[in-house]
Short mmCIF file of C-alpha atoms in Angstrom, two decimals:
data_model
loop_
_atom_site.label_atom_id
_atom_site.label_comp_id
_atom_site.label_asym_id
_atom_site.label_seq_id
_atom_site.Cartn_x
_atom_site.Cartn_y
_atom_site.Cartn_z
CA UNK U 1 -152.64 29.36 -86.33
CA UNK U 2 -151.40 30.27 -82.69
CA UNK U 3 -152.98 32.90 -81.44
CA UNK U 4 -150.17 35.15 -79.86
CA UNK U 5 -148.40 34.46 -83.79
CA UNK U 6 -151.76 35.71 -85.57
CA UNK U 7 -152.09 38.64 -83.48
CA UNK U 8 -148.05 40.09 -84.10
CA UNK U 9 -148.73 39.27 -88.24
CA UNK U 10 -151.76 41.37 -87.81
CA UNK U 11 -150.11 43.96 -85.94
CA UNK U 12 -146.81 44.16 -88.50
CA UNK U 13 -149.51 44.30 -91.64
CA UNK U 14 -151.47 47.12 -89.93
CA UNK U 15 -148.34 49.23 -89.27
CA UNK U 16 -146.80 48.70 -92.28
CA UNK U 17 -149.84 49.31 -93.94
CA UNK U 18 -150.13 52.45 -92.65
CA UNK U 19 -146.84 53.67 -93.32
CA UNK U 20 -146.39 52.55 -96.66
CA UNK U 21 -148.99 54.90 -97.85
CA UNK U 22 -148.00 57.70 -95.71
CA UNK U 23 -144.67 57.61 -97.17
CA UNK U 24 -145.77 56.59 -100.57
CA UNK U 25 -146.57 60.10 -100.71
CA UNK U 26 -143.65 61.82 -101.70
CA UNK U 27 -142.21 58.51 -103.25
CA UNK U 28 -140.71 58.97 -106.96
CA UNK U 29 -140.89 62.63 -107.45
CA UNK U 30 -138.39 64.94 -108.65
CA UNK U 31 -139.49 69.06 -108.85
CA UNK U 32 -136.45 71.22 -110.13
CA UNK U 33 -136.79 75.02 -111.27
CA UNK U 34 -134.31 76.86 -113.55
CA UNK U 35 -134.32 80.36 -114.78
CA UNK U 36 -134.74 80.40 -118.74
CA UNK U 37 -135.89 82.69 -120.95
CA UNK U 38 -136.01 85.20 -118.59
CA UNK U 39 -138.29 83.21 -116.89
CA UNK U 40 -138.96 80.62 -113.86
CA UNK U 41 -139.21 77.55 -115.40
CA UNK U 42 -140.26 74.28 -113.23
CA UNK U 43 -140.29 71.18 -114.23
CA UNK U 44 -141.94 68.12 -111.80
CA UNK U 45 -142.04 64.72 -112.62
CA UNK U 46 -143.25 61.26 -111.42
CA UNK U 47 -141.89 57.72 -111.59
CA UNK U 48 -140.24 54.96 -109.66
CA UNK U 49 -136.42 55.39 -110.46
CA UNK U 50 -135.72 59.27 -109.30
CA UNK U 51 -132.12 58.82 -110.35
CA UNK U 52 -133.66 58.57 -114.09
CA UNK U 53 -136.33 61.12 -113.12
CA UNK U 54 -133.66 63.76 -112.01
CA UNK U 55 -131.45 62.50 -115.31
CA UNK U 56 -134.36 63.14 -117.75
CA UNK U 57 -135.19 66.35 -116.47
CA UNK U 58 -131.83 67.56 -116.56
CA UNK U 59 -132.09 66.81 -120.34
CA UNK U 60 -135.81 68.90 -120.43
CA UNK U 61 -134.11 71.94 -119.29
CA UNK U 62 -130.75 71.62 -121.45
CA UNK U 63 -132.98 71.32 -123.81
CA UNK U 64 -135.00 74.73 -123.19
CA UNK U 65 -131.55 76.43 -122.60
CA UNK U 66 -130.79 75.52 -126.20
CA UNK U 67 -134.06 76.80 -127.75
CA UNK U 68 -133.19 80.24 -125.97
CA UNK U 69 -129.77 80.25 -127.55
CA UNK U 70 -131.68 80.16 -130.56
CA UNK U 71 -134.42 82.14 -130.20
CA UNK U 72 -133.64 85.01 -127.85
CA UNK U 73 -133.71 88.43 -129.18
CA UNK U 74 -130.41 89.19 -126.41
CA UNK U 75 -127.97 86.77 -127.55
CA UNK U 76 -125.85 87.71 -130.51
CA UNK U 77 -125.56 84.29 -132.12
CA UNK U 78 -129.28 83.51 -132.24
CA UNK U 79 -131.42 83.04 -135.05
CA UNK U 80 -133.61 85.79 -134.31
CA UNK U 81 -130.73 88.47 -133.52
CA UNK U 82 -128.84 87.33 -137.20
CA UNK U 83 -132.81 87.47 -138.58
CA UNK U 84 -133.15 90.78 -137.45
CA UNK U 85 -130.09 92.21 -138.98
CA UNK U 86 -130.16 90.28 -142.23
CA UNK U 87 -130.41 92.59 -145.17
CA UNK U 88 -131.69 89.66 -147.28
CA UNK U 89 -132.66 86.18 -146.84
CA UNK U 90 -131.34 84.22 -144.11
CA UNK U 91 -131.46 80.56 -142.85
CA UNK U 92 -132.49 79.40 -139.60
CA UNK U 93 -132.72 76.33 -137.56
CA UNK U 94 -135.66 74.08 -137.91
CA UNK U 95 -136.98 74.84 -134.62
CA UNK U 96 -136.62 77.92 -135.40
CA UNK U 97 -138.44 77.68 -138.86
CA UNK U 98 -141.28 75.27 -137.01
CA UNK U 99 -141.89 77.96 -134.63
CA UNK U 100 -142.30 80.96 -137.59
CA UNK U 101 -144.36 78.73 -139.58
CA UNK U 102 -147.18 78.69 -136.43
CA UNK U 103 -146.69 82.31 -136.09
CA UNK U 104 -147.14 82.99 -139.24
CA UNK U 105 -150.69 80.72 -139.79
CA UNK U 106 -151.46 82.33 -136.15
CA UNK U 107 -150.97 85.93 -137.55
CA UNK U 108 -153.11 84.94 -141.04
CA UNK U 109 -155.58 83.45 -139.13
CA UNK U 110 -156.27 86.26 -136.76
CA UNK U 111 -155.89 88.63 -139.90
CA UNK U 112 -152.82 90.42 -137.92
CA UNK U 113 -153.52 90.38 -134.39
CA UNK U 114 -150.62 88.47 -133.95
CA UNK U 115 -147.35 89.60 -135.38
CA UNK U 116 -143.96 88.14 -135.26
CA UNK U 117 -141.79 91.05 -136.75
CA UNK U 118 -142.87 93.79 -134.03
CA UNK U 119 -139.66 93.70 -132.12
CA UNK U 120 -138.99 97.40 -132.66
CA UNK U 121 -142.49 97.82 -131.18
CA UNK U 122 -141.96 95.81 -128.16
CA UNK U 123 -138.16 97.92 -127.91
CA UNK U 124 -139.97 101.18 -127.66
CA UNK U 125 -142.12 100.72 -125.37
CA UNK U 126 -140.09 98.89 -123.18
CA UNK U 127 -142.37 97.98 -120.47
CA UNK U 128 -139.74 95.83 -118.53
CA UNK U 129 -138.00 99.24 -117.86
CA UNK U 130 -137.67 101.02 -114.79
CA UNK U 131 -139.16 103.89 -115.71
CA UNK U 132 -141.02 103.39 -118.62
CA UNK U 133 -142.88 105.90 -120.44
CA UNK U 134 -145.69 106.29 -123.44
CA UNK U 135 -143.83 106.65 -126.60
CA UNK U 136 -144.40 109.26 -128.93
CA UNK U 137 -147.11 108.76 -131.69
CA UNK U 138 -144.16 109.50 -134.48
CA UNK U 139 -142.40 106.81 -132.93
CA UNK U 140 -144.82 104.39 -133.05
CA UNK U 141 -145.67 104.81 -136.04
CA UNK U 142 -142.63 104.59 -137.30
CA UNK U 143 -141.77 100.98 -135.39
CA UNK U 144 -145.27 99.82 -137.12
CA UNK U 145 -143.71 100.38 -140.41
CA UNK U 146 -143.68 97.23 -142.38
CA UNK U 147 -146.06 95.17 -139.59
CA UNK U 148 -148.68 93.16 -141.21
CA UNK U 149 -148.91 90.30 -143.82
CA UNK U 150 -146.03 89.37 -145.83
CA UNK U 151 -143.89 91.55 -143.30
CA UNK U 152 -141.98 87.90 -142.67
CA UNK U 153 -142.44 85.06 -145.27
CA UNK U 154 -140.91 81.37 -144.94
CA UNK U 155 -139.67 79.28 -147.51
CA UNK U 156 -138.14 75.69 -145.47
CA UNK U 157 -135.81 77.08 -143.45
CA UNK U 158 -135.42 80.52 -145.59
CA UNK U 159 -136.54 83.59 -143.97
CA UNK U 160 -137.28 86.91 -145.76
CA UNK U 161 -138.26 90.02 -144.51
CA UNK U 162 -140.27 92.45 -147.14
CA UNK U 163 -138.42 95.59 -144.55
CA UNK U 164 -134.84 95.20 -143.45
CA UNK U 165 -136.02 97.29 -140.60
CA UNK U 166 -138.14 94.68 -139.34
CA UNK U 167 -137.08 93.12 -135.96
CA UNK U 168 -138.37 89.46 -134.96
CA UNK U 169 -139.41 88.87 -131.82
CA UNK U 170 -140.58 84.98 -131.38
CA UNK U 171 -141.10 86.14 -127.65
CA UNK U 172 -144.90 84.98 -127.85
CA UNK U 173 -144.65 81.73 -129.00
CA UNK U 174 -140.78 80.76 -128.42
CA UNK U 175 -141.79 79.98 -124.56
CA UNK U 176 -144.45 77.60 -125.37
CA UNK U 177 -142.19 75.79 -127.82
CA UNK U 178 -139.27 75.73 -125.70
CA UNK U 179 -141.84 73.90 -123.03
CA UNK U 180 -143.01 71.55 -125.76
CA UNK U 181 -139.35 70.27 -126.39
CA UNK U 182 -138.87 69.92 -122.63
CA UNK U 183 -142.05 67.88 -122.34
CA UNK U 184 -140.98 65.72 -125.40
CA UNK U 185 -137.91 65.05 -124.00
CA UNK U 186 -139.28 63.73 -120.84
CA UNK U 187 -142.15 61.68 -122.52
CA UNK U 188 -139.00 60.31 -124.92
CA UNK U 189 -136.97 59.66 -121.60
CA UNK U 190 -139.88 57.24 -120.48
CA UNK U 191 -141.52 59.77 -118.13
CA UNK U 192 -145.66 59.19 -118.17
CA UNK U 193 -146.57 61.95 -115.31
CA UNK U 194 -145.06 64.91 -115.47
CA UNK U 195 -145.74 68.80 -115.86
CA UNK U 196 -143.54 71.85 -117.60
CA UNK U 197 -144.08 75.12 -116.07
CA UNK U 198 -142.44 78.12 -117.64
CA UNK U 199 -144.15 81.17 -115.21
CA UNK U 200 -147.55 79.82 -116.25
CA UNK U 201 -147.36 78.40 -119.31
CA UNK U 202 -148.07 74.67 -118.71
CA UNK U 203 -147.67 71.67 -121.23
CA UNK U 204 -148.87 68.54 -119.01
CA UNK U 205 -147.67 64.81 -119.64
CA UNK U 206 -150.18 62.32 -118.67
CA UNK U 207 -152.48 63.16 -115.07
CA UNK U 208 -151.05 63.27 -111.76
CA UNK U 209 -150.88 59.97 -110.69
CA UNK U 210 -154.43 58.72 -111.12
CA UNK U 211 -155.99 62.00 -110.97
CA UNK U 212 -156.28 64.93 -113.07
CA UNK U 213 -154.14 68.17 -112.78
CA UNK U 214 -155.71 71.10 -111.32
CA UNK U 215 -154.98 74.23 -112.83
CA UNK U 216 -155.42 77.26 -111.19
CA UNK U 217 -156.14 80.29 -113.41
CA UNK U 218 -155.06 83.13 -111.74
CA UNK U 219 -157.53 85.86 -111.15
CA UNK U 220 -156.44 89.34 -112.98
CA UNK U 221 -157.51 91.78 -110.27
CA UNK U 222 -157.03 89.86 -107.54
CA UNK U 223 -153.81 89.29 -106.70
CA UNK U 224 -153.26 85.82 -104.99
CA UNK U 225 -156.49 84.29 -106.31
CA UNK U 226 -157.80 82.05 -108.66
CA UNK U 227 -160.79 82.84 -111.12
CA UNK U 228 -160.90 79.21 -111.83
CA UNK U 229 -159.73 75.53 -111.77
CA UNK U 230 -159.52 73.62 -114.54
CA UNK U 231 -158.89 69.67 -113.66
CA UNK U 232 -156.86 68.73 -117.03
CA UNK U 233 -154.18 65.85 -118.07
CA UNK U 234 -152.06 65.88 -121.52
CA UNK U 235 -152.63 69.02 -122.60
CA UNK U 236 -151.14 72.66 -122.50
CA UNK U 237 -152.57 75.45 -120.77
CA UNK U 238 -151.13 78.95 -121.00
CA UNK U 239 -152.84 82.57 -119.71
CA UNK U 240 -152.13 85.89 -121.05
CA UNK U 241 -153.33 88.72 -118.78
CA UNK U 242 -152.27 92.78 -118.23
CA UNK U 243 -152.27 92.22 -114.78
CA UNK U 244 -148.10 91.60 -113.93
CA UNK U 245 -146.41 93.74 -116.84
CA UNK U 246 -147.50 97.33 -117.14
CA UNK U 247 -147.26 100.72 -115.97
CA UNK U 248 -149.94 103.33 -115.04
CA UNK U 249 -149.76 107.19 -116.40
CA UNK U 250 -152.83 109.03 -115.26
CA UNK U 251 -154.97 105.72 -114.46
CA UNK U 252 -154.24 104.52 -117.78
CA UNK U 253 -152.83 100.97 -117.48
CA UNK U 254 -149.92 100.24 -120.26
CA UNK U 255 -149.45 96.75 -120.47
CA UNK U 256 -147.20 94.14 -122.89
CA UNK U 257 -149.09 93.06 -125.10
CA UNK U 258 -149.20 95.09 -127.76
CA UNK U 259 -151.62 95.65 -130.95
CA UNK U 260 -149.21 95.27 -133.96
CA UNK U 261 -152.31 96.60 -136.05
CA UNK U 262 -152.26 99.85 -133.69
CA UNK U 263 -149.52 100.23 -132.09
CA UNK U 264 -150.72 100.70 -128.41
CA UNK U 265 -151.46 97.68 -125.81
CA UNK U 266 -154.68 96.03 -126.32
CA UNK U 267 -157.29 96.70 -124.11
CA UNK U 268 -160.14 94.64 -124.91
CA UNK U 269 -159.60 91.83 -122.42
CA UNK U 270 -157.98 91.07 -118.64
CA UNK U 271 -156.46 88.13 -119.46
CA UNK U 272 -157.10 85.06 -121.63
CA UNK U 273 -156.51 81.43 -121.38
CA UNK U 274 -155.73 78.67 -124.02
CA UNK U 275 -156.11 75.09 -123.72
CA UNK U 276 -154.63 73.31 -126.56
CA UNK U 277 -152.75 70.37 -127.15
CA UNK U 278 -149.48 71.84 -127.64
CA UNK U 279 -147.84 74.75 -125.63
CA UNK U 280 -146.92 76.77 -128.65
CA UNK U 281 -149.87 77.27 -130.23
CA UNK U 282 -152.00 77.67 -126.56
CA UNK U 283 -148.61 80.67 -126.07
CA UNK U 284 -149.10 81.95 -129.57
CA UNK U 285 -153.10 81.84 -129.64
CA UNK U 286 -153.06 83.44 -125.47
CA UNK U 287 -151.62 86.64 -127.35
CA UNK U 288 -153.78 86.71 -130.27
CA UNK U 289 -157.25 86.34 -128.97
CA UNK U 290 -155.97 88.89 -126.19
CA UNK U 291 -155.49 91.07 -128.83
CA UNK U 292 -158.76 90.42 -131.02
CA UNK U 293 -160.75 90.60 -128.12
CA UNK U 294 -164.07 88.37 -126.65
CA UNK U 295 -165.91 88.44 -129.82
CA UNK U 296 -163.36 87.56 -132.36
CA UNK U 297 -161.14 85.87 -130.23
CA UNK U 298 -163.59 83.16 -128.92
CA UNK U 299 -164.22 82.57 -132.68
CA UNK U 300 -160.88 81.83 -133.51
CA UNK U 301 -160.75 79.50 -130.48
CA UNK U 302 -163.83 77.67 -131.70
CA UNK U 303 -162.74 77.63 -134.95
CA UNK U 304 -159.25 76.61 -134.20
CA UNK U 305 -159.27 72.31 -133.61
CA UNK U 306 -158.69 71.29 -130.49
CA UNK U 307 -158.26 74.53 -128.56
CA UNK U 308 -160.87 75.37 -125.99
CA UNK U 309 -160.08 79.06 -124.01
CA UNK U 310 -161.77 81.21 -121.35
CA UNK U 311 -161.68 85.33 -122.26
CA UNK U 312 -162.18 87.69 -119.13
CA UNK U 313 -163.11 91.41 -120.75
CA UNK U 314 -162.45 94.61 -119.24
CA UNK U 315 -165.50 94.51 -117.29
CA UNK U 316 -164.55 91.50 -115.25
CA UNK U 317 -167.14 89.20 -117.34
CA UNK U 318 -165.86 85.75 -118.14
CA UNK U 319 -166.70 84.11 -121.59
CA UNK U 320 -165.47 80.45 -122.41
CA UNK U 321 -165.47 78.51 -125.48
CA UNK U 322 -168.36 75.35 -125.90
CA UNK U 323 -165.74 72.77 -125.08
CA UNK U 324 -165.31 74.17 -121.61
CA UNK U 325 -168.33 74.16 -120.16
CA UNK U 326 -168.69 71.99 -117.48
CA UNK U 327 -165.05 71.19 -116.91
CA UNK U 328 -164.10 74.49 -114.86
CA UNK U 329 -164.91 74.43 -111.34
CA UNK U 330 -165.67 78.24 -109.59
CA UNK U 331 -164.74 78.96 -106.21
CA UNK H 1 -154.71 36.03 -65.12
CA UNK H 2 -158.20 34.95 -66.34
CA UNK H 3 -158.44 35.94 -69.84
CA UNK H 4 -162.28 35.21 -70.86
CA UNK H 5 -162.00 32.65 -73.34
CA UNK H 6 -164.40 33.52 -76.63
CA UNK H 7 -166.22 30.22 -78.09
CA UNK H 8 -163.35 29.55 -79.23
CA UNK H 9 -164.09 26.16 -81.00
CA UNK H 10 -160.71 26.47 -83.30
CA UNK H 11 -163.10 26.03 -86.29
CA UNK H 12 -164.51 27.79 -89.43
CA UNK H 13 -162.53 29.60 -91.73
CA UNK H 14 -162.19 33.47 -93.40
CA UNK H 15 -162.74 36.29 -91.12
CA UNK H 16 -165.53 35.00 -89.07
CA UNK H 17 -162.75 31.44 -88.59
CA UNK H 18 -160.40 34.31 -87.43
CA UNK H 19 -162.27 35.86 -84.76
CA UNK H 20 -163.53 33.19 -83.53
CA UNK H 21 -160.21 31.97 -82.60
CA UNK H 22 -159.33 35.71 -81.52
CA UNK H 23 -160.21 36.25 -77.54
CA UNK H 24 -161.10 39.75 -76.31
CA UNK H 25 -158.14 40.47 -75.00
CA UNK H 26 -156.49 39.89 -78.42
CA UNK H 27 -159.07 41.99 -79.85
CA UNK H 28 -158.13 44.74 -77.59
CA UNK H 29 -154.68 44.51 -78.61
CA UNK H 30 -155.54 44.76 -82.54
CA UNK H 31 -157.94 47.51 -81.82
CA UNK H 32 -154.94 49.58 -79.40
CA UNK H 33 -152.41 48.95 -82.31
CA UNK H 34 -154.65 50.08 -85.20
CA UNK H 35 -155.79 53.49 -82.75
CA UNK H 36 -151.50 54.14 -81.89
CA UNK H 37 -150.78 53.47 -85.52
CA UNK H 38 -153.55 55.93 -86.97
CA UNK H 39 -152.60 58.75 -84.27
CA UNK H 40 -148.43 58.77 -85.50
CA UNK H 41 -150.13 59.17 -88.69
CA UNK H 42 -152.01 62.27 -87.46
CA UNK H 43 -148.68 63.08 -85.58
CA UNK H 44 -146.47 62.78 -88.44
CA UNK H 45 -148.88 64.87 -90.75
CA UNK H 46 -149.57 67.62 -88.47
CA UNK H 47 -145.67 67.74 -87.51
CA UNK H 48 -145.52 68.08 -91.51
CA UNK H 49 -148.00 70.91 -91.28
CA UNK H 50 -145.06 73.11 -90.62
CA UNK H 51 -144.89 74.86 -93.98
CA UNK H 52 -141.70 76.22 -94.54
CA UNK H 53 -140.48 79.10 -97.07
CA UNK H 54 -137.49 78.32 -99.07
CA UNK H 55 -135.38 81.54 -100.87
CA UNK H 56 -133.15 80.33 -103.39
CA UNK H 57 -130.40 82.27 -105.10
CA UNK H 58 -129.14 80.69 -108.40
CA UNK H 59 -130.48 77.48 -107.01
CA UNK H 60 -128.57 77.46 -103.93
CA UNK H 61 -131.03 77.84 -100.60
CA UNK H 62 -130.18 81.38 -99.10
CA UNK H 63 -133.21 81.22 -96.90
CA UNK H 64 -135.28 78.52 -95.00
CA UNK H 65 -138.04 79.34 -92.50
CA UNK H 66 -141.32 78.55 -91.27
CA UNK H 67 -144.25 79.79 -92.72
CA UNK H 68 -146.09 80.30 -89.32
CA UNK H 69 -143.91 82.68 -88.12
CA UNK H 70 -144.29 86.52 -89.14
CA UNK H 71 -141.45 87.93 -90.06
CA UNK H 72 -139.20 90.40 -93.15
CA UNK H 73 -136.08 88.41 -94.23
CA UNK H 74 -133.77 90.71 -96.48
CA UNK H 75 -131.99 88.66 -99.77
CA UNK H 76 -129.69 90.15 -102.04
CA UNK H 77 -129.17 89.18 -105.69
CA UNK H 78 -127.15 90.76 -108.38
CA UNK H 79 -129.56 93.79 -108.60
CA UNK H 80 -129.50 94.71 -104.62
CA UNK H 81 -131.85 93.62 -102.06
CA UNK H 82 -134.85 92.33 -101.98
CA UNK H 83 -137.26 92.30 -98.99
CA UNK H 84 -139.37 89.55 -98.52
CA UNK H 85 -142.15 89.31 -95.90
CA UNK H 86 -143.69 86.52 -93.63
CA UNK H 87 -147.19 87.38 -92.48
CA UNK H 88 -150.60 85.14 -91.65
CA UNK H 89 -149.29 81.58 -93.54
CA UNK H 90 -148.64 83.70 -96.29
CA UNK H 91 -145.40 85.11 -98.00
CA UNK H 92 -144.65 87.61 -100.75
CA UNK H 93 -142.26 90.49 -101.84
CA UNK H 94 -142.56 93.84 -100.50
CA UNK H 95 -139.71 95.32 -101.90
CA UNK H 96 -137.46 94.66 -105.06
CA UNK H 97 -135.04 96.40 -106.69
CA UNK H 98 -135.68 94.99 -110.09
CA UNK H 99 -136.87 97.41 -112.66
CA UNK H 100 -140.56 95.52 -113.23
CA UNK H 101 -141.31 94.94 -110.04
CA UNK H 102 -143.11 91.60 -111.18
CA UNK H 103 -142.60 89.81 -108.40
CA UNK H 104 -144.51 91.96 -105.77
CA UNK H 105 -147.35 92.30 -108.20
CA UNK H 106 -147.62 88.37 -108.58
CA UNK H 107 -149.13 88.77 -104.61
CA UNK H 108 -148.82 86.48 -102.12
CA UNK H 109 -148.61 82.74 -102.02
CA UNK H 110 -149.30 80.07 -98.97
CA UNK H 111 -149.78 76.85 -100.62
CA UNK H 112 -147.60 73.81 -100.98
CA UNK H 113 -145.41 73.72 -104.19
CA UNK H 114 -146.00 77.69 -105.03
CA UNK H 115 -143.83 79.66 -106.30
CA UNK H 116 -142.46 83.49 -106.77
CA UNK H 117 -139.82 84.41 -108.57
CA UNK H 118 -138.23 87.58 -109.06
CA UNK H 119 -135.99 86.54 -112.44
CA UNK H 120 -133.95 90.03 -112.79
CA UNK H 121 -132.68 89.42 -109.15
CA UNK H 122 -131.94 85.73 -109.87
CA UNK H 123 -134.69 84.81 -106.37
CA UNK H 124 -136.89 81.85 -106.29
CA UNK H 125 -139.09 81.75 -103.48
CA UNK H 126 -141.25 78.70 -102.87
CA UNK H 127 -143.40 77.09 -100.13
CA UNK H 128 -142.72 73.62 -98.95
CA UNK H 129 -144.18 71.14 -96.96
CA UNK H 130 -147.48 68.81 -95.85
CA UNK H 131 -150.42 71.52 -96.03
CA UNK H 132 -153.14 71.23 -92.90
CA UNK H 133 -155.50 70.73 -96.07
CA UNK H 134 -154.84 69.42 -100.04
CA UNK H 135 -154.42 72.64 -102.29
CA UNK H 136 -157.35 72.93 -104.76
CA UNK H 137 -155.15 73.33 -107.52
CA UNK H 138 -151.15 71.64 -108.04
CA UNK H 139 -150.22 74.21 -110.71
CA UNK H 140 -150.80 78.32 -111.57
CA UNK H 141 -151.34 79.60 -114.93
CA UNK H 142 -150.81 83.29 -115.12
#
């Protein structure tokens, strides 16, 4: 070959080298956040066609806007608002009956940590409020009344309540499921790399183009910081923690999550997270072992098939399932 | 100009066929091309390294700035104002009028992709841009 002709093919496969993987890096990507359920919700997603990308996700969050019109305790028409006024039995949607049926196996399985009718509990304390205050003990224990087994039974898609009183809240779980639907919808819509994000509660489709996700668990007294990362791919990841909604009366922190079985926020842990394969159980199973605590609640993890977790107590100590070891990297 | 001819015999084949048939000046040329290509690439990732803060209200940008450059920015959403500040590569919310106050105790945040969101006030704050170094982690679970 001439010699002036080999060096210019040289040259134009070196640049072009070069530049097609430094702009190959922000090739095919499409990152969109929404609010929904009263949450952020972000949804990012690889592939080679954005225009389908941005179509498909579009879909994922129509999609979540539709499971909050049916499970959102502040819209009239809802399931769960008609559920919580219905004096007998009353039929719901079958998302809406998939998502009771996990509560319900989460609440027999953590023998009532978890509890889907405690809606007037979660009303009376109010911790979303701007001032909000320690209820009285008679009112407490008045919003407990009917909590516990058999408070909320399903038959298909019939739903009875054993106390009219009883409010349903699906807030624990309704998240995670809402994210599962999105990240269906995106692996239906051809999508093979992609993550749902709804303020922490992840649901991840495939890795991250050749590599594996890296989730940072957020440290709960340091604000800003990660305890944790947790390289992960296909899977759902979702932490629980007292660190972002509470108040403080006389030192005493007063966070969300709230013991159905007493009334009062649990205090045995900092924060907790699930891995699991789907996002509502890892949502639904974040709040229970929260509110069992390390020792019970790392036996329901390694009892519970394919979940793996990682419990921080009130002393700072961390405690992670079997499966886990190894795969979490410390700072 | 007398270009020092290599043994260049015009013969063999593969890489060593090539440079054989490469003189040094030709050489030099490959090797000044491959050193200006891989310093635009350093140029074009530190020019990248400009990490910027993006405020959006209801999806629409209401703020865009750089991340280097210490400063409070005041955005208002449905609830009142809420005062976001600028400080050390990092950014977070110092003031809110929401009832939770949430989004100040989620802290700050400095890395590409992050986000903070203040739902009641309908903000979304996020950082954008080539980071001087890779994040160790894409994604938060809190």
């Amino acid at each position: 070959m001439n010699r002036p002709i080999l060096v210019i093919v040289l040259m134009v496969l070196l640049i072009a080298g070069a530049w097609w993987r430094l702009s190959g890096q922000e090739e095919g990507q499409v990152r969109r956040s929404q609010i929904i359920m009263g949450t952020l919700v972000e949804i990012t997603a690889f592939g080679p066609d954005t225009g389908k990308l941005d179509e498909v996700v579009s879909r994922a969050f129509s999609e979540m806007s539709r499971i909050e019109d049916l499970m959102s305790p502040h819209i009239e028409t809802s399931d769960v608002t008609l559920l919580s006024k219905a004096v007998d039995q009353q039929k719901v949607s079958e998302e809406t009956a998939e998502v009771i049926r996990l509560g319900l196996e989460i609440a027999q399985r953590s023998e009532g940590a978890f509890d889907l009718s405690m809606g007037r509990l979660i009303d009376i304390w109010d911790i979303l409020n701007e001032n909000p205050q320690v209820p009285e003990e008679a009112r407490i224990r008045q919003a407990m009344d009917g909590l516990g087994p058999g408070g909320l039974s399903l038959e298909g898609r019939m739903v009875s309540k054993s106390n009219v009183d009883l409010q349903v809240d699906l807030g624990s779980i309704a998240k995670g499921y809402a994210v599962d639907r999105a990240w269906q919808l995106l692996k239906d819509g051809g999508v093979q790399n992609a993550s749902v994000n709804a303020g922490g509660d992840l649901r991840l489709l495939g890795d991250r183009k050749g590599r594996p996700w890296r989730i940072g668990l957020v440290h709960p007294r340091k604000a800003g910081e990660v305890l944790a990362v947790l390289p992960s791919a296909d899977e759902a990841v979702v932490t629980s923690g007292d660190y972002e909604r509470y108040f403080e009366v006389d030192g005493q922190r007063y966070h969300h999550l709230i013991d159905p079985r007493t009334g009062y926020p649990a205090n045995l842990c900092q924060a907790v997270t699930v891995v699991a394969p789907t996002a509502d159980l890892a949502d639904g199973l974040a709040t229970a072992v929260f509110i069992l605590g390390p020792e019970k609640g790392l036996k329901l993890m390694e009892e519970w098939d394919g979940v793996e977790g990682l419990i921080v107590d009130p002393d700072g100590k961390v405690l992670q399932t079997s499966g886990l070891n190894g795969r979490l990297e410390w700072p | 100009m007398a270009v020092a001819q290599s043994s260049d015999t015009g013969k063999g084949s593969g890489f060593k066929g090539v440079m054989n048939r490469l003189t040094w000046l030709d050489r030099l040329l490959v090797l000044g091309v491959g050193l200006l290509v891989a310093g635009s690439f350093t140029l074009v990732k530190a020019g990248g390294a400009g990490q910027r803060v993006v405020v959006e209200r209801d999806g629409k940008v209401v703020f865009n700035g750089v991340l280097t450059e210490a400063r409070r920015v005041t955005v208002n959403g449905p609830l009142g104002p809420t005062v976001i500040a600028i400080k050390d590569g990092s950014v977070c919310v110092l003031s809110s009028p929401c009832p939770a106050k949430v989004c100040i105790r989620t802290g700050q945040i400095n890395r590409q992709g992050e986000l903070l969101a203040c739902v009641p006030n309908h903000l979304v704050i996020r950082v954008e841009g080539t980071p001087d170094v890779e994040n160790d982690y894409d994604l938060i679970s809190r």
